[in-house]
PDB file of C-alpha atoms and ligand atoms in Angstrom:
ATOM      1  CA  MET A   1      -0.008   0.066   0.034  1.00 61.00           C
ATOM      2  CA  THR A   2       1.205   3.447  -0.735  1.00 81.00           C
ATOM      3  CA  GLY A   3       0.886   6.510   1.548  1.00 88.00           C
ATOM      4  CA  LYS A   4      -0.769   9.812   0.863  1.00 96.00           C
ATOM      5  CA  LEU A   5       1.846  12.111   2.432  1.00 98.00           C
ATOM      6  CA  THR A   6       5.154  13.264   1.414  1.00 98.00           C
ATOM      7  CA  PHE A   7       7.641  15.843   2.769  1.00 98.00           C
ATOM      8  CA  THR A   8       9.502  18.566   0.757  1.00 98.00           C
ATOM      9  CA  MET A   9      11.774  21.507   1.269  1.00 98.00           C
ATOM     10  CA  ILE A  10      12.406  24.299  -1.128  1.00 99.00           C
ATOM     11  CA  LYS A  11      16.204  24.661  -0.676  1.00 98.00           C
ATOM     12  CA  PRO A  12      18.029  27.865   0.177  1.00 98.00           C
ATOM     13  CA  SER A  13      19.391  28.651  -3.367  1.00 98.00           C
ATOM     14  CA  ALA A  14      15.827  28.328  -4.846  1.00 98.00           C
ATOM     15  CA  VAL A  15      14.323  30.449  -2.103  1.00 98.00           C
ATOM     16  CA  GLU A  16      17.087  33.131  -2.509  1.00 98.00           C
ATOM     17  CA  ALA A  17      16.635  33.113  -6.352  1.00 98.00           C
ATOM     18  CA  GLY A  18      12.902  33.993  -5.833  1.00 98.00           C
ATOM     19  CA  HIS A  19      11.607  30.660  -7.315  1.00 98.00           C
ATOM     20  CA  SER A  20       9.381  29.618  -4.224  1.00 98.00           C
ATOM     21  CA  GLY A  21       6.238  31.026  -5.880  1.00 98.00           C
ATOM     22  CA  LYS A  22       6.741  29.169  -9.124  1.00 98.00           C
ATOM     23  CA  ILE A  23       7.677  25.976  -7.323  1.00 98.00           C
ATOM     24  CA  LEU A  24       4.683  26.170  -5.114  1.00 98.00           C
ATOM     25  CA  ASP A  25       2.460  26.872  -8.094  1.00 98.00           C
ATOM     26  CA  MET A  26       3.828  23.602  -9.782  1.00 98.00           C
ATOM     27  CA  ILE A  27       3.161  21.651  -6.763  1.00 98.00           C
ATOM     28  CA  ILE A  28      -0.385  22.921  -6.315  1.00 98.00           C
ATOM     29  CA  THR A  29      -1.256  22.661 -10.045  1.00 98.00           C
ATOM     30  CA  ALA A  30      -0.003  18.928  -9.943  1.00 98.00           C
ATOM     31  CA  GLY A  31      -2.776  18.290  -7.374  1.00 98.00           C
ATOM     32  CA  PHE A  32      -0.981  18.191  -4.101  1.00 98.00           C
ATOM     33  CA  HIS A  33      -2.745  19.493  -1.120  1.00 98.00           C
ATOM     34  CA  ILE A  34      -0.514  21.496   1.264  1.00 98.00           C
ATOM     35  CA  ARG A  35      -1.124  20.003   4.741  1.00 97.00           C
ATOM     36  CA  GLY A  36       1.560  22.176   6.399  1.00 98.00           C
ATOM     37  CA  ILE A  37       3.966  24.900   5.401  1.00 98.00           C
ATOM     38  CA  LYS A  38       6.529  26.839   7.271  1.00 98.00           C
ATOM     39  CA  LYS A  39       9.569  29.001   6.469  1.00 98.00           C
ATOM     40  CA  VAL A  40      12.572  28.036   8.681  1.00 98.00           C
ATOM     41  CA  LYS A  41      16.243  28.638   8.896  1.00 98.00           C
ATOM     42  CA  LEU A  42      17.902  25.401  10.106  1.00 98.00           C
ATOM     43  CA  SER A  43      20.692  25.193  12.624  1.00 98.00           C
ATOM     44  CA  THR A  44      23.637  23.084  11.957  1.00 98.00           C
ATOM     45  CA  ALA A  45      22.361  20.573  14.505  1.00 98.00           C
ATOM     46  CA  GLN A  46      18.911  20.443  12.937  1.00 98.00           C
ATOM     47  CA  ALA A  47      20.170  20.010   9.414  1.00 98.00           C
ATOM     48  CA  GLY A  48      22.662  17.478  10.581  1.00 98.00           C
ATOM     49  CA  LYS A  49      19.968  15.386  12.235  1.00 98.00           C
ATOM     50  CA  PHE A  50      17.567  15.776   9.232  1.00 98.00           C
ATOM     51  CA  TYR A  51      20.250  14.377   6.935  1.00 97.00           C
ATOM     52  CA  GLU A  52      21.665  11.845   9.442  1.00 95.00           C
ATOM     53  CA  VAL A  53      21.232   8.884   7.059  1.00 94.00           C
ATOM     54  CA  HIS A  54      23.829  10.463   4.879  1.00 96.00           C
ATOM     55  CA  LYS A  55      26.342  10.982   7.839  1.00 97.00           C
ATOM     56  CA  GLU A  56      28.973   8.724   6.362  1.00 98.00           C
ATOM     57  CA  ARG A  57      28.702  10.117   2.795  1.00 98.00           C
ATOM     58  CA  PRO A  58      31.406  12.391   1.575  1.00 98.00           C
ATOM     59  CA  PHE A  59      28.874  15.129   0.680  1.00 98.00           C
ATOM     60  CA  TYR A  60      27.258  15.275   4.245  1.00 98.00           C
ATOM     61  CA  GLN A  61      29.192  18.206   5.674  1.00 98.00           C
ATOM     62  CA  SER A  62      28.819  20.329   2.634  1.00 98.00           C
ATOM     63  CA  LEU A  63      25.092  19.496   2.420  1.00 98.00           C
ATOM     64  CA  VAL A  64      24.601  20.511   5.959  1.00 98.00           C
ATOM     65  CA  ALA A  65      26.449  23.694   5.540  1.00 98.00           C
ATOM     66  CA  TYR A  66      24.395  24.502   2.456  1.00 98.00           C
ATOM     67  CA  MET A  67      21.100  23.648   4.048  1.00 98.00           C
ATOM     68  CA  THR A  68      21.900  26.151   6.820  1.00 98.00           C
ATOM     69  CA  SER A  69      23.040  28.940   4.499  1.00 98.00           C
ATOM     70  CA  GLY A  70      19.465  30.508   4.243  1.00 98.00           C
ATOM     71  CA  PRO A  71      15.840  29.801   4.920  1.00 98.00           C
ATOM     72  CA  VAL A  72      13.900  26.860   3.391  1.00 98.00           C
ATOM     73  CA  TYR A  73      10.208  26.333   2.970  1.00 98.00           C
ATOM     74  CA  ALA A  74       9.302  23.033   4.611  1.00 98.00           C
ATOM     75  CA  MET A  75       6.024  21.451   3.495  1.00 98.00           C
ATOM     76  CA  VAL A  76       3.918  18.421   4.144  1.00 98.00           C
ATOM     77  CA  LEU A  77       2.064  17.358   0.905  1.00 98.00           C
ATOM     78  CA  GLU A  78      -0.926  15.100   0.350  1.00 98.00           C
ATOM     79  CA  LYS A  79      -2.028  13.251  -2.698  1.00 98.00           C
ATOM     80  CA  GLU A  80      -2.589   9.620  -3.750  1.00 97.00           C
ATOM     81  CA  ASP A  81       0.728   7.836  -3.992  1.00 97.00           C
ATOM     82  CA  ALA A  82       2.389  11.038  -2.762  1.00 98.00           C
ATOM     83  CA  VAL A  83       6.065  10.015  -2.522  1.00 98.00           C
ATOM     84  CA  ASN A  84       6.231   8.523  -6.001  1.00 98.00           C
ATOM     85  CA  THR A  85       4.031  11.171  -7.702  1.00 98.00           C
ATOM     86  CA  PHE A  86       6.095  13.885  -6.135  1.00 98.00           C
ATOM     87  CA  ARG A  87       9.452  12.343  -7.063  1.00 98.00           C
ATOM     88  CA  LYS A  88       8.186  12.338 -10.701  1.00 98.00           C
ATOM     89  CA  LEU A  89       7.304  15.924 -10.464  1.00 98.00           C
ATOM     90  CA  ILE A  90      10.718  16.896  -9.047  1.00 98.00           C
ATOM     91  CA  GLY A  91      12.893  14.698 -11.322  1.00 98.00           C
ATOM     92  CA  ALA A  92      16.218  12.967 -10.697  1.00 98.00           C
ATOM     93  CA  THR A  93      18.478  14.080  -7.768  1.00 98.00           C
ATOM     94  CA  ASN A  94      20.974  15.468 -10.228  1.00 98.00           C
ATOM     95  CA  PRO A  95      19.217  18.390 -12.166  1.00 98.00           C
ATOM     96  CA  ALA A  96      21.467  17.555 -15.120  1.00 98.00           C
ATOM     97  CA  GLU A  97      19.790  14.157 -15.235  1.00 98.00           C
ATOM     98  CA  ALA A  98      16.200  15.274 -14.603  1.00 98.00           C
ATOM     99  CA  GLU A  99      13.543  15.263 -17.268  1.00 98.00           C
ATOM    100  CA  GLU A 100      12.405  18.326 -19.045  1.00 98.00           C
ATOM    101  CA  GLY A 101       9.585  20.163 -17.153  1.00 98.00           C
ATOM    102  CA  THR A 102      10.593  18.892 -13.785  1.00 98.00           C
ATOM    103  CA  ILE A 103      11.227  21.203 -10.794  1.00 98.00           C
ATOM    104  CA  ARG A 104      14.809  20.149 -10.497  1.00 98.00           C
ATOM    105  CA  LYS A 105      15.390  20.604 -14.182  1.00 98.00           C
ATOM    106  CA  LYS A 106      13.864  24.043 -14.132  1.00 98.00           C
ATOM    107  CA  PHE A 107      15.334  25.403 -10.958  1.00 98.00           C
ATOM    108  CA  GLY A 108      18.123  23.026  -9.841  1.00 98.00           C
ATOM    109  CA  LEU A 109      21.678  24.407 -10.063  1.00 98.00           C
ATOM    110  CA  SER A 110      23.786  21.384  -9.041  1.00 98.00           C
ATOM    111  CA  LEU A 111      23.460  17.983  -7.266  1.00 98.00           C
ATOM    112  CA  GLU A 112      23.569  19.792  -3.994  1.00 98.00           C
ATOM    113  CA  LYS A 113      21.528  22.872  -5.049  1.00 98.00           C
ATOM    114  CA  ASN A 114      18.887  20.734  -6.576  1.00 98.00           C
ATOM    115  CA  ALA A 115      16.028  23.134  -5.724  1.00 98.00           C
ATOM    116  CA  VAL A 116      13.908  20.857  -3.544  1.00 98.00           C
ATOM    117  CA  HIS A 117      14.189  17.833  -1.285  1.00 98.00           C
ATOM    118  CA  GLY A 118      11.631  15.049  -1.622  1.00 98.00           C
ATOM    119  CA  SER A 119      11.016  12.040   0.698  1.00 98.00           C
ATOM    120  CA  ASP A 120      12.313   8.793  -0.799  1.00 97.00           C
ATOM    121  CA  SER A 121       9.778   6.479   1.034  1.00 97.00           C
ATOM    122  CA  ASP A 122       6.462   6.433   2.895  1.00 97.00           C
ATOM    123  CA  GLU A 123       8.348   5.689   6.203  1.00 97.00           C
ATOM    124  CA  ASN A 124      10.690   8.680   5.618  1.00 96.00           C
ATOM    125  CA  ALA A 125       7.818  10.853   4.616  1.00 97.00           C
ATOM    126  CA  ILE A 126       6.289  10.403   8.114  1.00 97.00           C
ATOM    127  CA  ILE A 127       9.577  10.800   9.874  1.00 97.00           C
ATOM    128  CA  GLU A 128      10.513  13.962   8.044  1.00 98.00           C
ATOM    129  CA  SER A 129       7.004  15.509   8.419  1.00 98.00           C
ATOM    130  CA  HIS A 130       7.160  15.017  12.102  1.00 97.00           C
ATOM    131  CA  PHE A 131      10.703  16.425  12.253  1.00 97.00           C
ATOM    132  CA  PHE A 132       9.229  19.768  11.276  1.00 98.00           C
ATOM    133  CA  PHE A 133       5.427  19.683  12.115  1.00 98.00           C
ATOM    134  CA  SER A 134       3.150  18.676  15.030  1.00 96.00           C
ATOM    135  CA  GLU A 135      -0.074  17.065  14.278  1.00 93.00           C
ATOM    136  CA  LEU A 136      -1.751  20.360  15.130  1.00 94.00           C
ATOM    137  CA  GLU A 137       0.226  22.120  12.297  1.00 95.00           C
ATOM    138  CA  MET A 138      -0.839  19.452   9.664  1.00 94.00           C
ATOM    139  CA  ASN A 139      -4.341  20.141   8.478  1.00 88.00           C
TER     140      ASN A 139
HETATM  141  P1  CMP B   1      17.955  15.591  -1.197  1.00 66.92           P
HETATM  142  O1  CMP B   1      16.756  15.003  -1.840  1.00 66.92           O
HETATM  143  O2  CMP B   1      17.910  16.785  -0.323  1.00 66.92           O
HETATM  144  O3  CMP B   1      18.697  14.394  -0.249  1.00 66.92           O
HETATM  145  C1  CMP B   1      20.055  14.364   0.006  1.00 66.92           C
HETATM  146  C2  CMP B   1      20.832  15.358  -0.802  1.00 66.92           C
HETATM  147  O4  CMP B   1      22.204  15.248  -0.790  1.00 66.92           O
HETATM  148  C3  CMP B   1      20.403  15.330  -2.226  1.00 66.92           C
HETATM  149  O5  CMP B   1      19.053  15.849  -2.333  1.00 66.92           O
HETATM  150  C4  CMP B   1      21.475  16.112  -2.954  1.00 66.92           C
HETATM  151  O6  CMP B   1      21.175  17.548  -2.951  1.00 66.92           O
HETATM  152  C5  CMP B   1      22.575  15.903  -1.926  1.00 66.92           C
HETATM  153  N1  CMP B   1      23.763  15.234  -2.581  1.00 66.92           N
HETATM  154  C6  CMP B   1      24.952  15.786  -2.745  1.00 66.92           C
HETATM  155  N2  CMP B   1      25.791  14.881  -3.378  1.00 66.92           N
HETATM  156  C7  CMP B   1      25.016  13.854  -3.580  1.00 66.92           C
HETATM  157  C8  CMP B   1      25.356  12.571  -4.145  1.00 66.92           C
HETATM  158  N3  CMP B   1      26.527  12.154  -4.643  1.00 66.92           N
HETATM  159  N4  CMP B   1      24.276  11.640  -4.239  1.00 66.92           N
HETATM  160  C9  CMP B   1      23.117  11.913  -3.674  1.00 66.92           C
HETATM  161  N5  CMP B   1      22.823  13.072  -3.166  1.00 66.92           N
HETATM  162  C10 CMP B   1      23.782  13.982  -3.100  1.00 66.92           C
END
């Protein structure tokens, strides 16, 4: 069975470049219901914890530094088969490999500055949503 929720962040470079409105429009137009949204500036500890699964990867420190470099928009999104449908909308992790018309192809600058994060599984969607939002904030 596939879940109805996914979690996303609009990353600092996309926020700073002024792409948040266009990215939000693409998400809403694709039929996602925004269950929760907030603009936050992560601390090093928070970003480190969020990306803890990548702790041993060579890009971890750079990723944490980047994700704390400016505010992000964090969102919980709802749609049928949310994780897979959203991953199709955003495209491949590396914008250079993302399909035309996807969010990362349009707004991504590099593998790290790839415009948006998207949960990779239903289990992580729940964990990541609760990292940022209480039940009260998801409606
Ligand atoms: P995101 O969906 O936020 O999840 C982890 C992030 O690590 C990923 O997007 C990329 O921005 C970043 N990253 C940097 N280098 C790599 C890499 N070699 N493989 C996968 N992700 C990477």
